[in-house]
Coordinates of N, CA, C and O in Angstrom, one line a residue:
F86 N 108.4 125.4 68.2 CA 109.1 124.7 69.2 C 110.6 125.0 69.0 O 111.1 124.9 67.9
S87 N 111.3 125.3 70.1 CA 112.7 125.7 70.0 C 113.5 124.8 71.1 O 113.2 124.9 72.3
A88 N 114.4 124.0 70.6 CA 115.2 123.2 71.5 C 116.2 124.1 72.2 O 116.8 125.0 71.7
T89 N 116.4 123.7 73.5 CA 117.4 124.5 74.3 C 118.8 124.0 73.8 O 119.1 122.8 73.7
P90 N 119.7 125.0 73.4 CA 121.0 124.6 73.0 C 121.8 124.0 74.1 O 121.6 124.3 75.3
P91 N 122.8 123.1 73.8 CA 123.6 122.5 74.9 C 124.6 123.5 75.4 O 124.9 124.5 74.7
P92 N 125.2 123.3 76.5 CA 126.4 124.1 77.0 C 127.6 123.8 76.1 O 127.5 122.9 75.3
D93 N 128.6 124.6 76.2 CA 129.8 124.3 75.5 C 131.0 124.2 76.5 O 131.6 125.2 76.9
L94 N 131.3 123.0 76.9 CA 132.4 122.8 77.8 C 133.7 122.7 77.1 O 133.8 122.2 76.0
R95 N 134.8 123.1 77.8 CA 136.1 123.1 77.1 C 137.2 122.8 78.1 O 137.2 123.3 79.3
V96 N 138.1 122.0 77.7 CA 139.4 121.8 78.4 C 140.5 121.8 77.3 O 140.3 121.2 76.2
V97 N 141.6 122.5 77.6 CA 142.7 122.6 76.7 C 144.0 122.2 77.3 O 144.1 122.2 78.6
T98 N 145.0 121.8 76.5 CA 146.2 121.3 77.1 C 146.9 122.2 78.1 O 147.4 121.8 79.1
E99 N 146.8 123.5 77.7 CA 147.5 124.5 78.6 C 146.8 124.6 80.0 O 147.4 125.2 80.9
D100 N 145.6 124.1 80.1 CA 144.9 124.2 81.4 C 145.0 122.9 82.2 O 144.4 122.8 83.2
I101 N 145.9 122.0 81.8 CA 146.2 120.8 82.6 C 147.5 121.0 83.2 O 148.5 121.4 82.6
S102 N 147.5 120.8 84.6 CA 148.8 121.0 85.3 C 149.0 119.9 86.3 O 148.1 119.1 86.5
F103 N 150.2 119.8 86.9 CA 150.5 118.8 87.8 C 151.5 119.2 88.8 O 152.2 120.2 88.6
E104 N 151.5 118.6 90.0 CA 152.4 118.9 91.1 C 153.0 117.6 91.6 O 152.2 116.7 91.7
P105 N 154.3 117.5 91.8 CA 155.2 118.6 91.6 C 155.4 118.9 90.1 O 155.2 118.1 89.2
G106 N 155.9 120.1 89.8 CA 156.0 120.6 88.4 C 157.1 119.8 87.6 O 157.0 119.7 86.4
T107 N 158.1 119.3 88.3 CA 159.1 118.5 87.7 C 159.2 117.2 88.6 O 160.0 117.1 89.5
P108 N 158.3 116.2 88.3 CA 158.3 115.0 89.1 C 159.5 114.1 89.0 O 160.1 114.1 87.9
S109 N 159.8 113.5 90.1 CA 160.9 112.5 90.1 C 160.3 111.1 90.4 O 159.2 111.0 90.8
S110 N 161.1 110.1 90.0 CA 160.6 108.7 90.2 C 160.2 108.5 91.7 O 160.9 108.9 92.6
G111 N 159.1 107.9 91.9 CA 158.5 107.7 93.2 C 157.6 108.8 93.7 O 156.9 108.6 94.7
D112 N 157.5 109.9 93.0 CA 156.6 111.0 93.4 C 155.2 110.6 93.2 O 154.9 109.9 92.2
A113 N 154.3 111.1 94.1 CA 152.9 111.0 93.9 C 152.4 112.3 93.2 O 152.4 113.3 93.8
V114 N 152.1 112.2 91.9 CA 151.8 113.4 91.1 C 150.3 113.6 91.3 O 149.4 112.7 91.1
K115 N 149.9 114.9 91.5 CA 148.5 115.4 91.6 C 148.2 116.2 90.4 O 149.0 117.1 90.0
F116 N 147.1 115.9 89.8 CA 146.7 116.5 88.5 C 145.6 117.5 88.8 O 144.7 117.4 89.6
R117 N 145.5 118.6 87.9 CA 144.5 119.6 88.0 C 144.2 120.1 86.6 O 145.0 120.1 85.7
A118 N 142.9 120.4 86.4 CA 142.5 120.9 85.1 C 141.5 122.0 85.2 O 140.6 122.0 86.1
M119 N 141.6 123.0 84.4 CA 140.7 124.1 84.4 C 139.6 123.8 83.4 O 139.9 123.6 82.2
I120 N 138.4 123.7 83.9 CA 137.2 123.4 83.0 C 136.4 124.6 82.8 O 136.1 125.4 83.7
R121 N 136.1 124.9 81.5 CA 135.3 126.1 81.2 C 134.0 125.8 80.5 O 133.9 124.8 79.7
N122 N 133.0 126.6 80.8 CA 131.8 126.6 80.0 C 131.7 127.9 79.2 O 131.4 128.9 79.7
V123 N 132.1 127.8 77.9 CA 132.3 128.9 77.1 C 130.9 129.4 76.5 O 130.9 130.3 75.7
S124 N 129.9 128.7 76.8 CA 128.6 129.1 76.3 C 128.2 130.4 77.0 O 128.4 130.6 78.2
G125 N 127.6 131.3 76.2 CA 127.2 132.6 76.7 C 125.9 132.5 77.4 O 125.5 133.5 78.1
Q126 N 125.2 131.4 77.4 CA 123.8 131.4 77.9 C 123.4 130.1 78.7 O 122.6 130.2 79.6
I127 N 124.1 129.0 78.5 CA 123.6 127.8 79.0 C 124.5 127.2 80.1 O 125.7 127.0 79.9
P128 N 124.0 127.0 81.4 CA 124.8 126.4 82.4 C 124.9 124.9 82.2 O 124.1 124.3 81.4
A129 N 125.9 124.3 82.7 CA 126.1 122.9 82.6 C 125.9 122.3 84.0 O 126.5 122.8 85.0
S130 N 125.2 121.1 84.1 CA 125.0 120.5 85.4 C 125.7 119.1 85.5 O 125.7 118.4 84.5
N131 N 126.1 118.8 86.7 CA 126.8 117.5 86.9 C 127.8 117.2 85.8 O 127.7 116.1 85.2
V132 N 128.8 118.0 85.7 CA 129.8 117.9 84.7 C 130.8 116.8 85.2 O 131.4 117.0 86.3
A133 N 130.9 115.7 84.5 CA 131.9 114.7 84.8 C 133.3 115.1 84.2 O 133.4 115.4 83.0
V134 N 134.3 115.1 85.0 CA 135.7 115.4 84.6 C 136.5 114.1 84.8 O 136.7 113.7 86.0
M135 N 136.9 113.5 83.8 CA 137.6 112.2 83.9 C 139.1 112.4 83.6 O 139.5 113.0 82.6
F136 N 139.9 111.9 84.6 CA 141.3 112.0 84.5 C 141.8 110.5 84.1 O 141.5 109.6 84.8
E137 N 142.7 110.4 83.1 CA 143.3 109.2 82.7 C 144.8 109.4 82.6 O 145.2 110.5 82.2
V138 N 145.6 108.4 82.8 CA 147.1 108.5 82.7 C 147.6 107.3 82.0 O 147.1 106.2 82.1
A139 N 148.6 107.6 81.2 CA 149.3 106.5 80.4 C 150.8 106.8 80.3 O 151.2 107.9 80.2
S140 N 151.6 105.7 80.2 CA 152.9 105.9 79.7 C 152.8 106.1 78.2 O 151.8 105.6 77.7
V141 N 153.7 106.7 77.6 CA 153.6 107.0 76.2 C 153.4 105.7 75.4 O 152.7 105.7 74.4
D142 N 154.0 104.6 75.8 CA 153.9 103.4 75.1 C 152.7 102.5 75.5 O 152.4 101.5 74.9
G143 N 152.0 103.0 76.5 CA 150.8 102.2 77.0 C 149.5 102.8 76.7 O 149.3 103.9 76.2
D144 N 148.5 102.1 77.1 CA 147.1 102.5 77.0 C 146.7 103.4 78.2 O 147.3 103.2 79.3
F145 N 145.7 104.3 78.0 CA 145.3 105.1 79.1 C 144.6 104.2 80.1 O 143.8 103.3 79.8
A146 N 144.8 104.5 81.4 CA 144.1 103.9 82.5 C 143.3 105.0 83.3 O 143.8 106.0 83.5
H147 N 142.1 104.7 83.6 CA 141.2 105.6 84.3 C 141.8 105.8 85.7 O 142.2 104.9 86.4
L148 N 142.0 107.1 86.1 CA 142.5 107.4 87.4 C 141.4 107.8 88.3 O 141.2 107.2 89.4
T149 N 140.5 108.7 87.9 CA 139.4 109.1 88.7 C 138.4 110.0 87.9 O 138.8 110.5 86.9
T150 N 137.2 110.1 88.3 CA 136.2 111.0 87.7 C 135.7 111.9 88.9 O 135.2 111.4 89.9
M151 N 135.8 113.2 88.6 CA 135.3 114.2 89.6 C 134.0 114.8 89.0 O 133.9 114.8 87.7
T152 N 133.2 115.4 89.8 CA 131.9 116.0 89.3 C 131.8 117.4 89.8 O 132.1 117.7 90.9
I153 N 131.5 118.3 88.8 CA 131.2 119.7 89.1 C 129.7 119.8 89.1 O 129.0 119.6 88.1
P154 N 129.1 120.1 90.3 CA 127.6 120.1 90.3 C 127.0 121.1 89.4 O 126.0 120.8 88.7
L155 N 127.6 122.3 89.3 CA 127.0 123.3 88.4 C 128.1 124.2 87.9 O 128.9 124.7 88.6
L156 N 128.2 124.4 86.5 CA 129.2 125.3 85.9 C 128.4 126.3 85.1 O 127.7 126.0 84.1
T157 N 128.3 127.5 85.6 CA 127.5 128.6 85.0 C 128.0 128.9 83.6 O 129.2 128.7 83.3
S158 N 127.2 129.5 82.8 CA 127.6 129.9 81.5 C 128.7 131.0 81.6 O 128.5 131.9 82.4
G159 N 129.7 130.9 80.8 CA 130.9 131.8 80.9 C 131.8 131.5 82.1 O 132.8 132.2 82.3
G160 N 131.4 130.5 82.9 CA 132.2 130.2 84.1 C 133.3 129.2 83.9 O 133.4 128.6 82.9
S161 N 134.2 129.1 84.9 CA 135.3 128.2 84.9 C 135.6 127.7 86.3 O 135.3 128.4 87.3
V162 N 136.2 126.5 86.4 CA 136.5 126.0 87.7 C 137.7 125.1 87.6 O 137.8 124.3 86.6
A163 N 138.6 125.2 88.6 CA 139.8 124.2 88.6 C 139.3 123.0 89.3 O 138.7 123.0 90.4
V164 N 139.6 121.8 88.7 CA 139.2 120.5 89.3 C 140.5 119.7 89.6 O 141.3 119.6 88.7
D165 N 140.6 119.3 90.8 CA 141.8 118.5 91.2 C 141.4 117.0 91.2 O 140.3 116.6 91.8
A166 N 142.2 116.1 90.6 CA 142.0 114.7 90.7 C 142.2 114.3 92.2 O 143.2 114.8 92.8
D167 N 141.3 113.6 92.7 CA 141.4 113.2 94.2 C 142.3 112.1 94.5 O 142.6 111.8 95.6
I168 N 142.9 111.5 93.5 CA 143.8 110.3 93.7 C 145.1 110.7 93.0 O 145.2 110.9 91.8
P169 N 146.2 110.8 93.7 CA 147.5 111.0 93.1 C 148.0 109.8 92.3 O 147.5 108.7 92.6
Y170 N 148.9 110.0 91.4 CA 149.4 108.9 90.6 C 150.9 108.8 90.8 O 151.7 109.8 90.6
T171 N 151.4 107.7 91.3 CA 152.8 107.5 91.6 C 153.6 107.1 90.3 O 153.2 106.2 89.6
V172 N 154.6 107.9 90.0 CA 155.3 107.7 88.8 C 156.7 107.1 89.0 O 157.3 107.2 90.0
V173 N 157.2 106.5 87.9 CA 158.6 106.0 87.8 C 159.2 106.7 86.6 O 158.5 107.4 85.8
R174 N 160.5 106.5 86.4 CA 161.2 107.1 85.2 C 160.4 106.8 83.9 O 160.1 105.6 83.7
G175 N 160.2 107.8 83.1 CA 159.6 107.6 81.8 C 158.8 108.8 81.3 O 158.9 109.9 81.9
I176 N 158.1 108.6 80.3 CA 157.3 109.7 79.7 C 155.8 109.3 79.8 O 155.4 108.2 79.6
Y177 N 155.0 110.2 80.3 CA 153.6 110.0 80.6 C 152.7 111.0 79.8 O 153.1 112.1 79.5
K178 N 151.4 110.6 79.7 CA 150.4 111.5 79.2 C 149.3 111.5 80.2 O 148.9 110.4 80.7
V179 N 148.7 112.6 80.5 CA 147.5 112.7 81.3 C 146.4 113.2 80.3 O 146.7 114.1 79.5
K180 N 145.3 112.6 80.4 CA 144.1 113.0 79.5 C 143.0 113.4 80.4 O 142.7 112.7 81.4
V181 N 142.4 114.5 80.1 CA 141.2 115.0 80.8 C 140.1 115.2 79.8 O 140.2 115.8 78.7
S182 N 138.9 114.6 80.1 CA 137.7 114.6 79.3 C 136.6 115.2 80.2 O 136.5 114.9 81.4
V183 N 135.7 116.0 79.5 CA 134.5 116.6 80.2 C 133.2 116.3 79.5 O 133.2 116.3 78.2
M184 N 132.1 116.2 80.2 CA 130.8 116.0 79.6 C 129.8 116.3 80.7 O 130.0 115.9 81.9
D185 N 128.7 117.0 80.4 CA 127.7 117.3 81.4 C 126.7 116.1 81.3 O 126.7 115.2 80.5
E186 N 125.7 116.2 82.3 CA 124.7 115.1 82.4 C 123.8 114.9 81.2 O 123.3 113.8 81.0
S187 N 123.7 115.9 80.3 CA 122.9 115.8 79.1 C 123.6 115.0 78.1 O 122.9 114.4 77.2
G188 N 124.9 114.9 78.1 CA 125.6 114.2 77.1 C 125.7 114.9 75.8 O 126.2 114.4 74.8
R189 N 125.2 116.1 75.8 CA 125.3 117.0 74.6 C 126.3 118.1 74.8 O 126.5 118.6 75.9
D190 N 126.9 118.6 73.7 CA 127.8 119.7 73.9 C 127.8 120.5 72.5 O 127.7 119.9 71.5
A191 N 127.9 121.8 72.6 CA 127.8 122.6 71.4 C 129.0 122.3 70.5 O 128.9 122.4 69.3
L192 N 130.2 122.0 71.0 CA 131.4 121.7 70.2 C 132.2 120.6 70.9 O 133.0 120.9 71.8
S193 N 131.9 119.4 70.6 CA 132.5 118.2 71.3 C 134.0 118.1 71.0 O 134.7 117.4 71.8
S194 N 134.6 118.7 70.0 CA 136.0 118.6 69.7 C 136.9 119.2 70.8 O 138.1 118.9 70.8
D195 N 136.4 120.0 71.6 CA 137.2 120.6 72.7 C 136.9 120.1 74.1 O 137.1 120.7 75.1
N196 N 136.3 118.9 74.1 CA 136.0 118.2 75.4 C 137.0 117.3 75.9 O 136.8 116.6 76.9
M197 N 138.2 117.2 75.3 CA 139.3 116.4 75.7 C 140.6 117.0 75.4 O 140.7 117.6 74.3
A198 N 141.5 116.9 76.3 CA 142.9 117.4 76.1 C 143.9 116.5 76.7 O 143.5 115.8 77.7
E199 N 145.1 116.5 76.2 CA 146.2 115.7 76.8 C 147.4 116.5 77.0 O 147.6 117.5 76.3
R200 N 148.2 116.2 78.0 CA 149.4 116.8 78.3 C 150.5 115.8 78.6 O 150.2 114.8 79.3
T201 N 151.6 115.9 78.0 CA 152.7 115.0 78.2 C 153.7 115.5 79.2 O 154.0 116.7 79.2
F202 N 154.3 114.7 80.0 CA 155.3 115.1 80.9 C 156.3 113.9 81.1 O 156.0 112.8 80.9
G203 N 157.5 114.3 81.5 CA 158.6 113.3 81.7 C 159.0 113.2 83.2 O 158.9 114.2 84.0
V204 N 159.5 112.1 83.6 CA 159.9 111.8 84.9 C 161.4 111.3 84.8 O 161.6 110.3 84.2
D205 N 162.3 112.1 85.4 CA 163.7 111.7 85.4 C 164.3 111.4 84.0 O 165.0 110.5 83.8
V206 N 163.8 112.1 83.0 CA 164.3 111.9 81.7 C 165.3 113.1 81.3 O 165.1 114.2 81.8
P207 N 166.3 112.8 80.5 CA 167.2 113.8 80.2 C 166.5 114.9 79.4 O 165.7 114.6 78.5
V208 N 166.8 116.2 79.7 CA 166.3 117.3 79.0 C 167.5 118.1 78.6 O 168.3 118.6 79.4
A209 N 167.8 118.3 77.3 CA 168.9 119.0 76.8 C 168.5 120.5 76.7 O 167.6 120.8 76.0
V210 N 169.2 121.3 77.3 CA 169.1 122.8 77.2 C 170.4 123.3 76.7 O 171.4 123.3 77.3
T211 N 170.3 123.7 75.4 CA 171.6 124.0 74.7 C 171.9 125.4 74.7 O 173.0 125.8 74.3
G212 N 171.1 126.3 75.2 CA 171.3 127.7 75.2 C 170.7 128.3 73.9 O 170.1 127.6 73.1
G213 N 171.0 129.5 73.7 CA 170.4 130.2 72.5 C 171.2 129.9 71.2 O 172.2 129.2 71.2
N214 N 170.6 130.4 70.1 CA 171.3 130.2 68.8 C 172.6 131.0 68.8 O 172.8 132.0 69.5
I215 N 173.6 130.4 68.1 CA 174.9 131.1 68.0 C 175.2 131.4 66.6 O 175.1 130.6 65.7
T216 N 175.5 132.7 66.3 CA 175.9 133.1 65.0 C 177.4 133.4 65.1 O 177.9 134.1 66.0
C217 N 178.1 132.9 64.1 CA 179.6 133.0 64.1 C 180.1 133.2 62.6 O 179.4 132.9 61.7
I218 N 181.3 133.5 62.5 CA 182.0 133.6 61.2 C 182.9 132.4 61.1 O 183.5 131.8 62.1
A219 N 183.0 131.9 59.8 CA 183.8 130.7 59.6 C 185.2 130.9 60.2 O 185.8 131.9 60.1
G220 N 185.6 129.8 60.9 CA 186.9 129.8 61.6 C 186.8 130.2 63.1 O 187.8 130.1 63.8
D221 N 185.7 130.8 63.5 CA 185.5 131.2 64.9 C 185.5 130.0 65.8 O 185.0 128.9 65.4
T222 N 186.0 130.1 67.0 CA 185.8 129.0 68.0 C 184.5 129.3 68.7 O 184.3 130.5 69.1
V223 N 183.7 128.3 68.9 CA 182.4 128.5 69.5 C 182.3 127.6 70.7 O 182.7 126.4 70.7
T224 N 181.8 128.1 71.8 CA 181.7 127.3 73.1 C 180.2 127.0 73.3 O 179.4 128.0 73.3
L225 N 179.9 125.8 73.4 CA 178.5 125.3 73.6 C 178.4 125.0 75.1 O 179.2 124.4 75.7
D226 N 177.2 125.4 75.7 CA 177.0 125.2 77.1 C 175.7 124.4 77.4 O 174.7 124.9 77.1
G227 N 175.9 123.2 77.9 CA 174.8 122.4 78.2 C 174.5 122.3 79.7 O 173.8 121.4 80.2
S228 N 175.0 123.3 80.5 CA 175.0 123.2 82.0 C 173.6 123.3 82.5 O 173.3 122.8 83.6
A229 N 172.6 123.8 81.8 CA 171.2 123.9 82.3 C 170.5 122.6 82.0 O 169.3 122.5 82.3
S230 N 171.1 121.7 81.3 CA 170.4 120.4 81.0 C 170.2 119.6 82.3 O 170.9 119.8 83.3
T231 N 169.2 118.8 82.3 CA 168.9 118.0 83.5 C 169.0 116.5 83.2 O 168.7 116.0 82.1
S232 N 169.4 115.7 84.1 CA 169.6 114.2 84.0 C 170.5 113.8 82.9 O 170.3 112.7 82.4
C233 N 171.4 114.7 82.5 CA 172.4 114.3 81.5 C 173.7 114.1 82.1 O 174.2 114.9 82.9
T234 N 174.4 113.0 81.7 CA 175.8 112.8 82.2 C 176.8 113.2 81.2 O 178.0 113.3 81.5
Q235 N 176.4 113.3 80.0 CA 177.4 113.7 78.9 C 176.6 114.4 77.8 O 175.4 114.2 77.7
H236 N 177.3 115.2 77.0 CA 176.6 115.9 76.0 C 177.3 115.6 74.6 O 178.5 115.4 74.6
Q237 N 176.5 115.6 73.6 CA 177.1 115.5 72.2 C 176.3 116.4 71.3 O 175.1 116.5 71.4
W238 N 177.1 117.2 70.6 CA 176.5 118.2 69.7 C 176.6 117.9 68.3 O 177.6 117.3 67.9
T239 N 175.6 118.2 67.5 CA 175.6 117.9 66.1 C 175.3 119.2 65.3 O 174.3 119.9 65.6
L240 N 176.2 119.6 64.4 CA 175.9 120.8 63.5 C 174.9 120.3 62.5 O 175.2 119.4 61.7
V241 N 173.7 120.9 62.4 CA 172.7 120.5 61.5 C 172.6 121.3 60.3 O 171.9 120.9 59.3
E242 N 173.1 122.5 60.3 CA 173.0 123.4 59.1 C 174.2 124.3 59.0 O 174.6 124.8 60.0
A243 N 174.6 124.5 57.8 CA 175.7 125.5 57.6 C 175.2 126.4 56.4 O 174.4 126.0 55.6
P244 N 175.8 127.6 56.4 CA 175.4 128.6 55.3 C 175.6 128.0 53.9 O 176.6 127.2 53.8
L245 N 174.8 128.3 53.0 CA 175.0 127.9 51.6 C 176.4 128.1 51.1 O 177.0 129.2 51.3
G246 N 177.0 127.1 50.5 CA 178.4 127.2 50.0 C 179.4 126.8 51.0 O 180.6 126.8 50.7
N247 N 179.1 126.6 52.2 CA 180.0 126.1 53.2 C 179.8 124.6 53.5 O 178.7 124.1 53.5
E248 N 180.9 123.9 53.8 CA 180.8 122.5 54.1 C 180.6 122.4 55.6 O 181.2 123.1 56.4
V249 N 179.9 121.4 56.0 CA 179.8 121.0 57.4 C 180.9 120.1 57.7 O 181.1 119.0 57.1
P250 N 181.8 120.5 58.6 CA 183.0 119.6 58.9 C 182.6 118.4 59.6 O 181.6 118.3 60.3
A251 N 183.3 117.3 59.3 CA 183.1 116.0 59.9 C 183.9 116.0 61.2 O 185.0 116.4 61.2
Y252 N 183.2 115.5 62.3 CA 183.9 115.4 63.6 C 184.0 113.9 64.0 O 183.2 113.1 63.7

């Protein structure tokens, strides 16, 4: 007697996306996840794809569950949450979980992934690293930053034997 092995469903952080890509307060965000059956032999039937959303400080709340009727072995499919989520300023997480109708999976540790995103939060873009010689004047450019009204820079490291000046 040989038991049929279960499928191997997978969702990873990099396969979770949302539109708009840079949401603003009041936007209705739509989520998408790429679901894969990495099993080389076993198809998965009636795959439940659960989308949950939370503010970073809060608990996850169920948004919707979508069903993939059949996911062939080695196959993948993009699944869109059918209900958008209206956001306000803050940091959010979206969690996507997958399971087929059998409730079994060859590797259950890759059946859930989370992605964090911000809404109208300041993002500091400082530019590249700067190498200079002691006494050089250095110009820092934060113009690519978003939602920032002012900038403050902190020198975090100086070469051995040099003092970090106090400002």
